[in-house]
């Protein structure tokens, strides 16, 4: 499903270039759930961004579903994500000008699905927000916004679900509910899940846990 | 309390620089610059007119008579009071050179002219130019006229029956600014040389001006009073060097006030930018404000900290605006001085600069105070949470906003000197802003509804664009407000201009005569009519005796005291006399006098003007005709259509009342356009003293004069529009982070850059089209109201003009949108989203 070989990531900061990832190799099999843990600044989120094709590795190879992401241009990567990947962020990243329903429908619209809104409505119902379809993100609580983000990530039945600290901005109760939902969705669709988290108990729910430190797998 | 502490805190924050205030500073600077430039130009013109009053007038004082020379008594008075007197006769005539004919404004002068100033000729002096050669007297012609007739110095031309030799080409006439609107370029001759021309005879339409050089220290007030008591009732009009170019001065003053008020509209539009810049500034300071509050700062202290900062920023904008306005005008001074027909004294005048600075500061603070007062009222928790909590300002702050508004409006009334003009324009601007805000809200709701239509399914770029326009943080209202006002003014001017041109090009030729012939003597009336009747191309000829008269009294009271500045009483008007009801005339009220009526004088008045002046049947009107008062009873009202440019007289008097008054007749001749040249040739060959005025040329000259006003208005609207564009660009720049985030999310979800760009471009274009569409509606309404209600002309929606406004709005927002879309599109999604975490 995912194949990373000697992946490097160097970013240019104000104080000069910084090596974020320093040679990561790993593979994730289909249907597996993987937790990436480690201290702040260890490169977990960056690694997830590289896997999603949102960050371009400065060295090595990133393979997903048999495709080499490092050889694709920006638009090819965007097309690849359609239907193949769903991404969930710590800060939800909903589009503030769209309602909950419209936010969930966006990936289907991009993919040219005829019944984008019908399917989005079902998915929104699945995360328990069927009654809040017409609400804008600013009218929803943090937990609700993350549920919308989950619905948006899963609505196109992606083969790969990537979640970057999905409960990081939520309280314990909401965090637990979101995690239940994430695993339910993953189980329902049979997707592969890679998740960055600080919480040991969440990581423990995954099939495998990898620890990062200073840009390397520990 | 605690202003020093507030200033210390404010100063510390200001150390961060002015980077976040570019839009605010530019908005204020542009508005202030436009107002300062117009004000300085007005002062420069007024200064020039005041310095050069005697030169412009051609003497210390002038006594003017219409269609007559001064009487012996009047001449004796002048001789008693003046050191030197110069007599000038001004009239229209046809200059004929071979087969070419052109209308000219003739100025016949004596040897004393010019008493003050100097004539500019291409070569030689005036005496040489006028000196007879080969038995022909000399004349001087404006270069435009000489070129039009193909004349060179030494060639001959005729005025009436007198042949002249072109003695020189005129470059500068010292007293031209006081001459008013002329239909033809100038020809200068000596009055004595016209003796055999047949042009100046009793009844001819001319003006006689007597320029007086007065002894040093002469009391102008006393002299004016003395002359007016003695001669005003005889039609004498006094002017002196204190108000030499009264018409120009008044026009410049009014136009200046109008343009400054449009400049205020620019500041109002800029105010939208000021308000949003302050809102963005305060949004970026929420953390600091919250912390200050946590540390015990009261709302008042926080308000002062930021009010002081905004005041400093406004000052920077105002000073920049003053420098831009004054500097820009100084750069353009040589060009403007060359364009103006009168002297302009450019300089740094304090009053207009102070005025512009006042407007800038008051408007800046006015628009800043609301978002400022809102921000300091927010609760600490909502500040920390970053919730966009819209609270009402405290009553004290609302009172402050009201006071600033009163200062803004009061200043406009005070500075413009005309409460009705200031309140009317500001009321119009306010109403326009309210209409635009409501329209913006309507467009937002419409976009929201459109985004949910099945029609846009399968077109995600369009749907996202519509959703963004209709959703929270929509920019539609800001765009419609910032661009709408400038575009609306342009649209109104465009509609009026297009309708006007259409009326001239399409409607007028169909009903207007080809020529006005003036100065037809009684003995020439029948031969003239026969000549025209003999030409098959002539379809209609109308003639009427022509007098000029001033309506001086209404029911025994000074007419101006009764009806104010109504145009009928502000100068001499055409008067005709008749026994019979002229053909085609409709009496709307009252009775026409019987045939051969010889009783007390009766007068018939144009119905519309009579209604405007509140005249009633039975009123006693006194009309001064050629120095003689004719008192007549108002016995009927007539329908007069001035829009056809045909023959229309405000006043008709029964024939017996003016029997013996020297007069000439005028004629209107209707003919096919292709026959006009031949008619002109025939008429001027047969009757050299008769002057033909071609309607096409007259309308073209009038249109030229109007187009200058239209251009000035468009330029002022342009300043409003530029301010609107700055607000737009500021808005687009401020929206970059949000778009960046949106673009990143869309790309995470699989949208290509082209699709994201298409959505952003569509959003911009649709918002611009909305602003243009609203302006188009305003333009149609404004155009209709101006033409139908003010000018009484037909109105037709001019689609091309309107479309260009919509297109302009679209292109402006599209350009701003696309330029500011590059950043979001080229940013890497991961970097954007990481920053947002």
Coordinates of N, CA and C in Angstrom, one line a residue, chain B residues 659-802:
Chain B
X659 N -44.4 99.4 -30.9 CA -44.3 100.0 -32.2 C -43.2 101.0 -32.3
X660 N -42.5 101.0 -33.4 CA -41.4 102.0 -33.5 C -40.1 101.5 -32.9
X661 N -40.1 100.5 -32.1 CA -38.8 100.0 -31.6 C -37.9 99.5 -32.7
X662 N -36.7 99.9 -32.8 CA -35.8 99.4 -33.9 C -35.6 97.9 -33.7
X663 N -35.8 97.2 -34.7 CA -35.7 95.7 -34.6 C -35.3 95.1 -35.9
X664 N -34.9 93.9 -35.8 CA -34.7 93.1 -37.0 C -35.5 91.8 -36.9
X665 N -35.4 90.9 -37.8 CA -36.2 89.7 -37.7 C -35.2 88.5 -37.8
X666 N -35.7 87.4 -37.2 CA -34.9 86.2 -37.3 C -35.7 85.2 -38.1
X667 N -35.1 84.2 -38.7 CA -35.8 83.2 -39.5 C -35.2 81.8 -39.2
X668 N -36.0 80.8 -39.1 CA -35.5 79.5 -39.1 C -35.8 78.8 -40.4
X669 N -34.8 78.1 -41.0 CA -35.0 77.5 -42.3 C -34.8 76.0 -42.1
X670 N -35.7 75.2 -42.5 CA -35.6 73.8 -42.5 C -35.4 73.3 -43.9
X671 N -34.3 72.5 -44.0 CA -34.0 72.0 -45.3 C -33.2 70.7 -45.2
X672 N -33.1 70.0 -46.4 CA -32.4 68.7 -46.4 C -30.9 69.0 -46.2
X673 N -30.2 68.2 -45.4 CA -28.8 68.5 -45.1 C -27.9 68.7 -46.3
X674 N -28.2 68.0 -47.4 CA -27.3 68.1 -48.6 C -27.4 69.5 -49.3
X675 N -28.5 70.2 -49.0 CA -28.7 71.5 -49.6 C -28.3 72.6 -48.8
X676 N -27.7 72.3 -47.6 CA -27.4 73.4 -46.7 C -26.3 74.4 -47.2
X677 N -25.3 73.8 -47.8 CA -24.2 74.6 -48.3 C -24.7 75.6 -49.3
X678 N -25.5 75.2 -50.2 CA -26.1 76.0 -51.3 C -27.0 77.1 -50.7
X679 N -27.8 76.8 -49.7 CA -28.7 77.8 -49.1 C -27.8 78.9 -48.4
X680 N -26.7 78.5 -47.8 CA -25.9 79.4 -47.1 C -25.2 80.4 -48.1
X681 N -24.8 79.8 -49.2 CA -24.1 80.6 -50.3 C -25.1 81.6 -50.8
X682 N -26.3 81.1 -51.2 CA -27.3 82.0 -51.8 C -27.7 83.1 -50.8
X683 N -27.9 82.8 -49.6 CA -28.4 83.8 -48.6 C -27.3 84.8 -48.4
X684 N -26.1 84.4 -48.2 CA -25.0 85.4 -47.8 C -24.6 86.2 -49.0
X685 N -24.7 85.6 -50.3 CA -24.5 86.4 -51.5 C -25.5 87.5 -51.7
X686 N -26.8 87.1 -51.4 CA -27.9 88.0 -51.7 C -28.0 89.1 -50.6
X687 N -27.8 88.6 -49.3 CA -28.0 89.5 -48.2 C -26.8 89.5 -47.3
X688 N -25.7 90.3 -47.7 CA -24.5 90.2 -47.0 C -24.6 90.5 -45.5
X689 N -25.6 91.3 -45.1 CA -25.6 91.7 -43.7 C -26.3 90.7 -42.8
X690 N -27.0 89.7 -43.5 CA -27.7 88.7 -42.7 C -26.7 87.6 -42.2
X691 N -26.8 87.2 -41.0 CA -25.9 86.2 -40.5 C -26.6 84.9 -40.3
X692 N -25.9 83.9 -40.9 CA -26.5 82.5 -40.8 C -25.8 81.8 -39.7
X693 N -26.6 81.1 -38.8 CA -26.0 80.3 -37.8 C -26.4 78.8 -38.1
X694 N -25.4 78.0 -38.5 CA -25.7 76.6 -38.8 C -25.9 75.9 -37.5
X695 N -27.1 75.2 -37.4 CA -27.4 74.5 -36.2 C -26.4 73.5 -35.8
X696 N -25.9 72.8 -36.8 CA -24.9 71.7 -36.6 C -23.7 72.3 -35.8
X697 N -23.2 73.4 -36.4 CA -22.0 74.0 -35.7 C -22.3 74.5 -34.3
X698 N -23.5 75.2 -34.2 CA -23.9 75.7 -32.9 C -24.0 74.6 -31.9
X699 N -24.6 73.5 -32.3 CA -24.8 72.4 -31.3 C -23.4 71.8 -31.0
X700 N -22.5 71.7 -32.0 CA -21.2 71.2 -31.8 C -20.4 72.0 -30.8
X701 N -20.6 73.3 -30.9 CA -19.9 74.2 -29.9 C -20.4 74.0 -28.5
X702 N -21.8 73.9 -28.4 CA -22.4 73.8 -27.1 C -22.0 72.4 -26.5
X703 N -21.9 71.4 -27.4 CA -21.6 70.0 -27.0 C -20.1 70.1 -26.4
X704 N -19.2 70.8 -27.1 CA -17.8 70.9 -26.7 C -17.8 71.5 -25.3
X705 N -18.6 72.6 -25.0 CA -18.6 73.2 -23.7 C -19.1 72.2 -22.7
X706 N -20.1 71.4 -23.0 CA -20.6 70.5 -22.1 C -19.7 69.3 -21.8
X707 N -19.0 68.9 -22.9 CA -18.1 67.8 -22.7 C -16.9 68.1 -21.8
X708 N -16.6 69.4 -21.7 CA -15.5 69.7 -20.7 C -16.0 69.5 -19.3
X709 N -17.3 69.8 -19.0 CA -17.8 69.5 -17.7 C -17.9 68.0 -17.5
X710 N -18.3 67.3 -18.5 CA -18.4 65.8 -18.4 C -17.1 65.2 -18.1
X711 N -16.0 65.8 -18.8 CA -14.7 65.3 -18.6 C -14.2 65.5 -17.2
X712 N -14.5 66.7 -16.7 CA -14.1 67.0 -15.3 C -14.8 66.1 -14.3
X713 N -16.1 65.8 -14.6 CA -16.8 64.9 -13.7 C -16.3 63.4 -13.8
X714 N -15.9 63.0 -15.0 CA -15.4 61.7 -15.2 C -14.0 61.6 -14.5
X715 N -13.2 62.6 -14.6 CA -11.9 62.6 -13.9 C -12.1 62.5 -12.4
X716 N -13.1 63.2 -11.9 CA -13.4 63.2 -10.4 C -13.9 61.8 -10.1
X717 N -14.8 61.2 -10.9 CA -15.3 59.9 -10.7 C -14.1 58.9 -10.8
X718 N -13.2 59.2 -11.7 CA -12.0 58.3 -11.8 C -11.2 58.3 -10.5
X719 N -11.2 59.4 -9.8 CA -10.5 59.5 -8.5 C -11.2 58.6 -7.5
X720 N -12.5 58.6 -7.6 CA -13.3 57.8 -6.7 C -13.1 56.3 -7.0
X721 N -13.0 56.0 -8.3 CA -12.8 54.7 -8.8 C -11.4 54.1 -8.4
X722 N -10.4 55.0 -8.5 CA -9.0 54.6 -8.1 C -9.0 54.3 -6.6
X723 N -9.7 55.1 -5.8 CA -9.8 54.8 -4.4 C -10.5 53.5 -4.2
X724 N -11.5 53.3 -5.0 CA -12.3 52.0 -4.9 C -11.3 50.8 -5.3
X725 N -10.5 51.0 -6.3 CA -9.6 50.0 -6.7 C -8.5 49.7 -5.6
X726 N -8.1 50.8 -4.9 CA -7.1 50.6 -3.8 C -7.8 49.7 -2.7
X727 N -9.1 50.1 -2.4 CA -9.8 49.3 -1.4 C -9.9 47.8 -1.8
X728 N -10.2 47.7 -3.2 CA -10.4 46.3 -3.7 C -9.1 45.5 -3.6
X729 N -8.0 46.2 -4.0 CA -6.7 45.5 -4.0 C -6.3 45.2 -2.5
X730 N -6.6 46.2 -1.6 CA -6.4 46.0 -0.2 C -7.2 44.8 0.3
X731 N -8.4 44.7 -0.1 CA -9.3 43.6 0.3 C -8.7 42.3 -0.3
X732 N -8.3 42.3 -1.5 CA -7.8 41.1 -2.1 C -6.5 40.6 -1.4
X733 N -5.6 41.6 -1.1 CA -4.4 41.3 -0.4 C -4.7 40.8 1.0
X734 N -5.7 41.4 1.7 CA -6.0 40.9 3.0 C -6.6 39.5 3.0
X735 N -7.2 39.1 1.8 CA -7.8 37.8 1.7 C -6.9 36.7 1.3
X736 N -5.6 37.1 1.1 CA -4.7 36.1 0.6 C -4.5 34.9 1.6
X737 N -4.3 35.2 2.9 CA -4.2 34.0 3.8 C -5.4 33.0 3.7
X738 N -6.6 33.6 3.7 CA -7.8 32.8 3.6 C -7.8 32.0 2.3
X739 N -7.4 32.6 1.2 CA -7.4 31.9 -0.1 C -6.3 30.9 -0.1
X740 N -5.2 31.2 0.5 CA -4.1 30.3 0.6 C -4.6 29.0 1.2
X741 N -5.3 29.1 2.3 CA -5.7 28.0 3.1 C -6.7 27.2 2.3
X742 N -7.6 28.0 1.7 CA -8.7 27.3 0.9 C -8.1 26.5 -0.3
X743 N -7.1 27.2 -0.9 CA -6.5 26.5 -2.1 C -5.8 25.2 -1.6
X744 N -5.1 25.3 -0.4 CA -4.4 24.2 0.1 C -5.4 23.0 0.4
X745 N -6.5 23.4 1.0 CA -7.5 22.3 1.4 C -8.0 21.7 0.1
X746 N -8.3 22.5 -0.9 CA -8.9 22.0 -2.1 C -7.9 21.1 -2.8
X747 N -6.6 21.5 -2.7 CA -5.6 20.6 -3.4 C -5.4 19.3 -2.6
X748 N -5.5 19.4 -1.3 CA -5.5 18.1 -0.5 C -6.6 17.2 -0.9
X749 N -7.8 17.8 -1.2 CA -8.9 17.0 -1.6 C -8.9 16.6 -3.1
X750 N -7.8 17.0 -3.8 CA -7.7 16.5 -5.1 C -8.0 17.5 -6.2
X751 N -8.2 18.8 -5.9 CA -8.5 19.7 -7.0 C -7.2 20.2 -7.7
X752 N -7.2 20.3 -9.0 CA -6.0 20.7 -9.7 C -5.9 22.3 -9.5
X753 N -4.7 22.8 -9.8 CA -4.5 24.2 -9.6 C -5.3 25.0 -10.6
X754 N -5.5 24.4 -11.8 CA -6.3 25.1 -12.8 C -7.7 25.3 -12.3
X755 N -8.2 24.2 -11.6 CA -9.6 24.3 -11.1 C -9.7 25.3 -10.0
X756 N -8.7 25.3 -9.1 CA -8.8 26.3 -8.0 C -8.7 27.7 -8.6
X757 N -7.8 27.9 -9.6 CA -7.6 29.2 -10.2 C -9.0 29.6 -10.8
X758 N -9.6 28.6 -11.5 CA -10.8 28.9 -12.2 C -11.9 29.4 -11.2
X759 N -11.9 28.7 -10.0 CA -12.9 29.1 -9.0 C -12.6 30.5 -8.5
X760 N -11.3 30.8 -8.2 CA -11.0 32.1 -7.7 C -11.3 33.2 -8.7
X761 N -11.0 32.9 -10.0 CA -11.2 33.9 -11.0 C -12.7 34.1 -11.2
X762 N -13.4 33.0 -11.2 CA -14.9 33.2 -11.4 C -15.5 34.0 -10.2
X763 N -15.0 33.8 -9.0 CA -15.5 34.5 -7.9 C -15.2 36.0 -8.0
X764 N -14.0 36.3 -8.5 CA -13.7 37.7 -8.6 C -14.5 38.3 -9.7
X765 N -14.6 37.6 -10.9 CA -15.3 38.2 -12.0 C -16.8 38.4 -11.7
X766 N -17.4 37.4 -11.0 CA -18.8 37.5 -10.6 C -19.0 38.6 -9.6
X767 N -18.1 38.8 -8.7 CA -18.2 40.0 -7.8 C -18.1 41.3 -8.5
X768 N -17.2 41.4 -9.4 CA -17.0 42.6 -10.2 C -18.3 42.8 -11.1
X769 N -18.8 41.7 -11.7 CA -20.0 41.9 -12.5 C -21.2 42.3 -11.6
X770 N -21.2 41.8 -10.4 CA -22.3 42.3 -9.5 C -22.2 43.8 -9.2
X771 N -20.9 44.2 -8.9 CA -20.7 45.7 -8.7 C -21.1 46.5 -9.9
X772 N -20.7 46.0 -11.1 CA -21.0 46.6 -12.3 C -22.5 46.6 -12.6
X773 N -23.1 45.5 -12.3 CA -24.6 45.4 -12.5 C -25.3 46.4 -11.6
X774 N -24.9 46.5 -10.3 CA -25.5 47.4 -9.4 C -25.3 48.9 -10.0
X775 N -24.1 49.1 -10.4 CA -23.8 50.5 -11.0 C -24.6 50.7 -12.2
X776 N -24.8 49.7 -13.0 CA -25.6 49.8 -14.2 C -27.0 50.3 -13.9
X777 N -27.6 49.6 -12.8 CA -28.9 50.0 -12.4 C -28.9 51.4 -11.9
X778 N -27.9 51.8 -11.1 CA -27.8 53.2 -10.6 C -27.7 54.2 -11.8
X779 N -26.9 53.7 -12.8 CA -26.6 54.6 -14.0 C -27.9 54.8 -14.7
X780 N -28.7 53.7 -14.9 CA -30.0 53.9 -15.6 C -30.9 54.8 -14.9
X781 N -31.0 54.6 -13.6 CA -31.9 55.4 -12.7 C -31.4 56.9 -12.7
X782 N -30.1 57.1 -12.5 CA -29.6 58.4 -12.5 C -29.7 59.1 -13.8
X783 N -29.5 58.4 -14.9 CA -29.6 58.9 -16.3 C -31.0 59.3 -16.6
X784 N -31.9 58.4 -16.2 CA -33.3 58.7 -16.4 C -33.8 59.9 -15.7
X785 N -33.4 60.0 -14.4 CA -33.8 61.1 -13.5 C -33.3 62.4 -14.1
X786 N -32.0 62.4 -14.5 CA -31.4 63.6 -14.9 C -32.0 64.1 -16.2
X787 N -32.2 63.2 -17.2 CA -32.7 63.6 -18.5 C -34.2 63.9 -18.4
X788 N -34.9 63.0 -17.8 CA -36.4 63.2 -17.8 C -36.8 64.3 -16.8
X789 N -36.3 64.3 -15.6 CA -36.8 65.2 -14.6 C -36.1 66.5 -14.6
X790 N -34.8 66.5 -14.9 CA -34.1 67.8 -14.9 C -34.0 68.5 -16.2
X791 N -33.6 67.7 -17.3 CA -33.4 68.3 -18.6 C -34.7 68.2 -19.5
X792 N -35.7 67.4 -19.0 CA -36.9 67.3 -19.8 C -36.6 66.7 -21.2
X793 N -35.7 65.8 -21.3 CA -35.3 65.1 -22.6 C -35.7 63.7 -22.5
X794 N -36.0 63.1 -23.7 CA -36.3 61.6 -23.6 C -35.1 60.8 -23.2
X795 N -35.4 59.7 -22.5 CA -34.3 58.8 -22.0 C -34.5 57.5 -22.7
X796 N -33.4 56.9 -23.1 CA -33.4 55.6 -23.6 C -32.2 54.9 -23.0
X797 N -32.4 53.6 -22.5 CA -31.3 52.9 -21.9 C -30.2 52.6 -23.0
X798 N -29.0 53.1 -22.7 CA -27.9 52.9 -23.7 C -27.1 51.7 -23.2
X799 N -27.3 50.6 -23.9 CA -26.8 49.3 -23.5 C -25.2 49.3 -23.6
X800 N -24.6 49.8 -24.6 CA -23.2 49.7 -24.8 C -22.4 50.4 -23.6
X801 N -22.9 51.6 -23.3 CA -22.3 52.3 -22.2 C -22.5 51.6 -20.9
X802 N -23.6 51.0 -20.7 CA -23.9 50.2 -19.4 C -23.0 49.0 -19.4

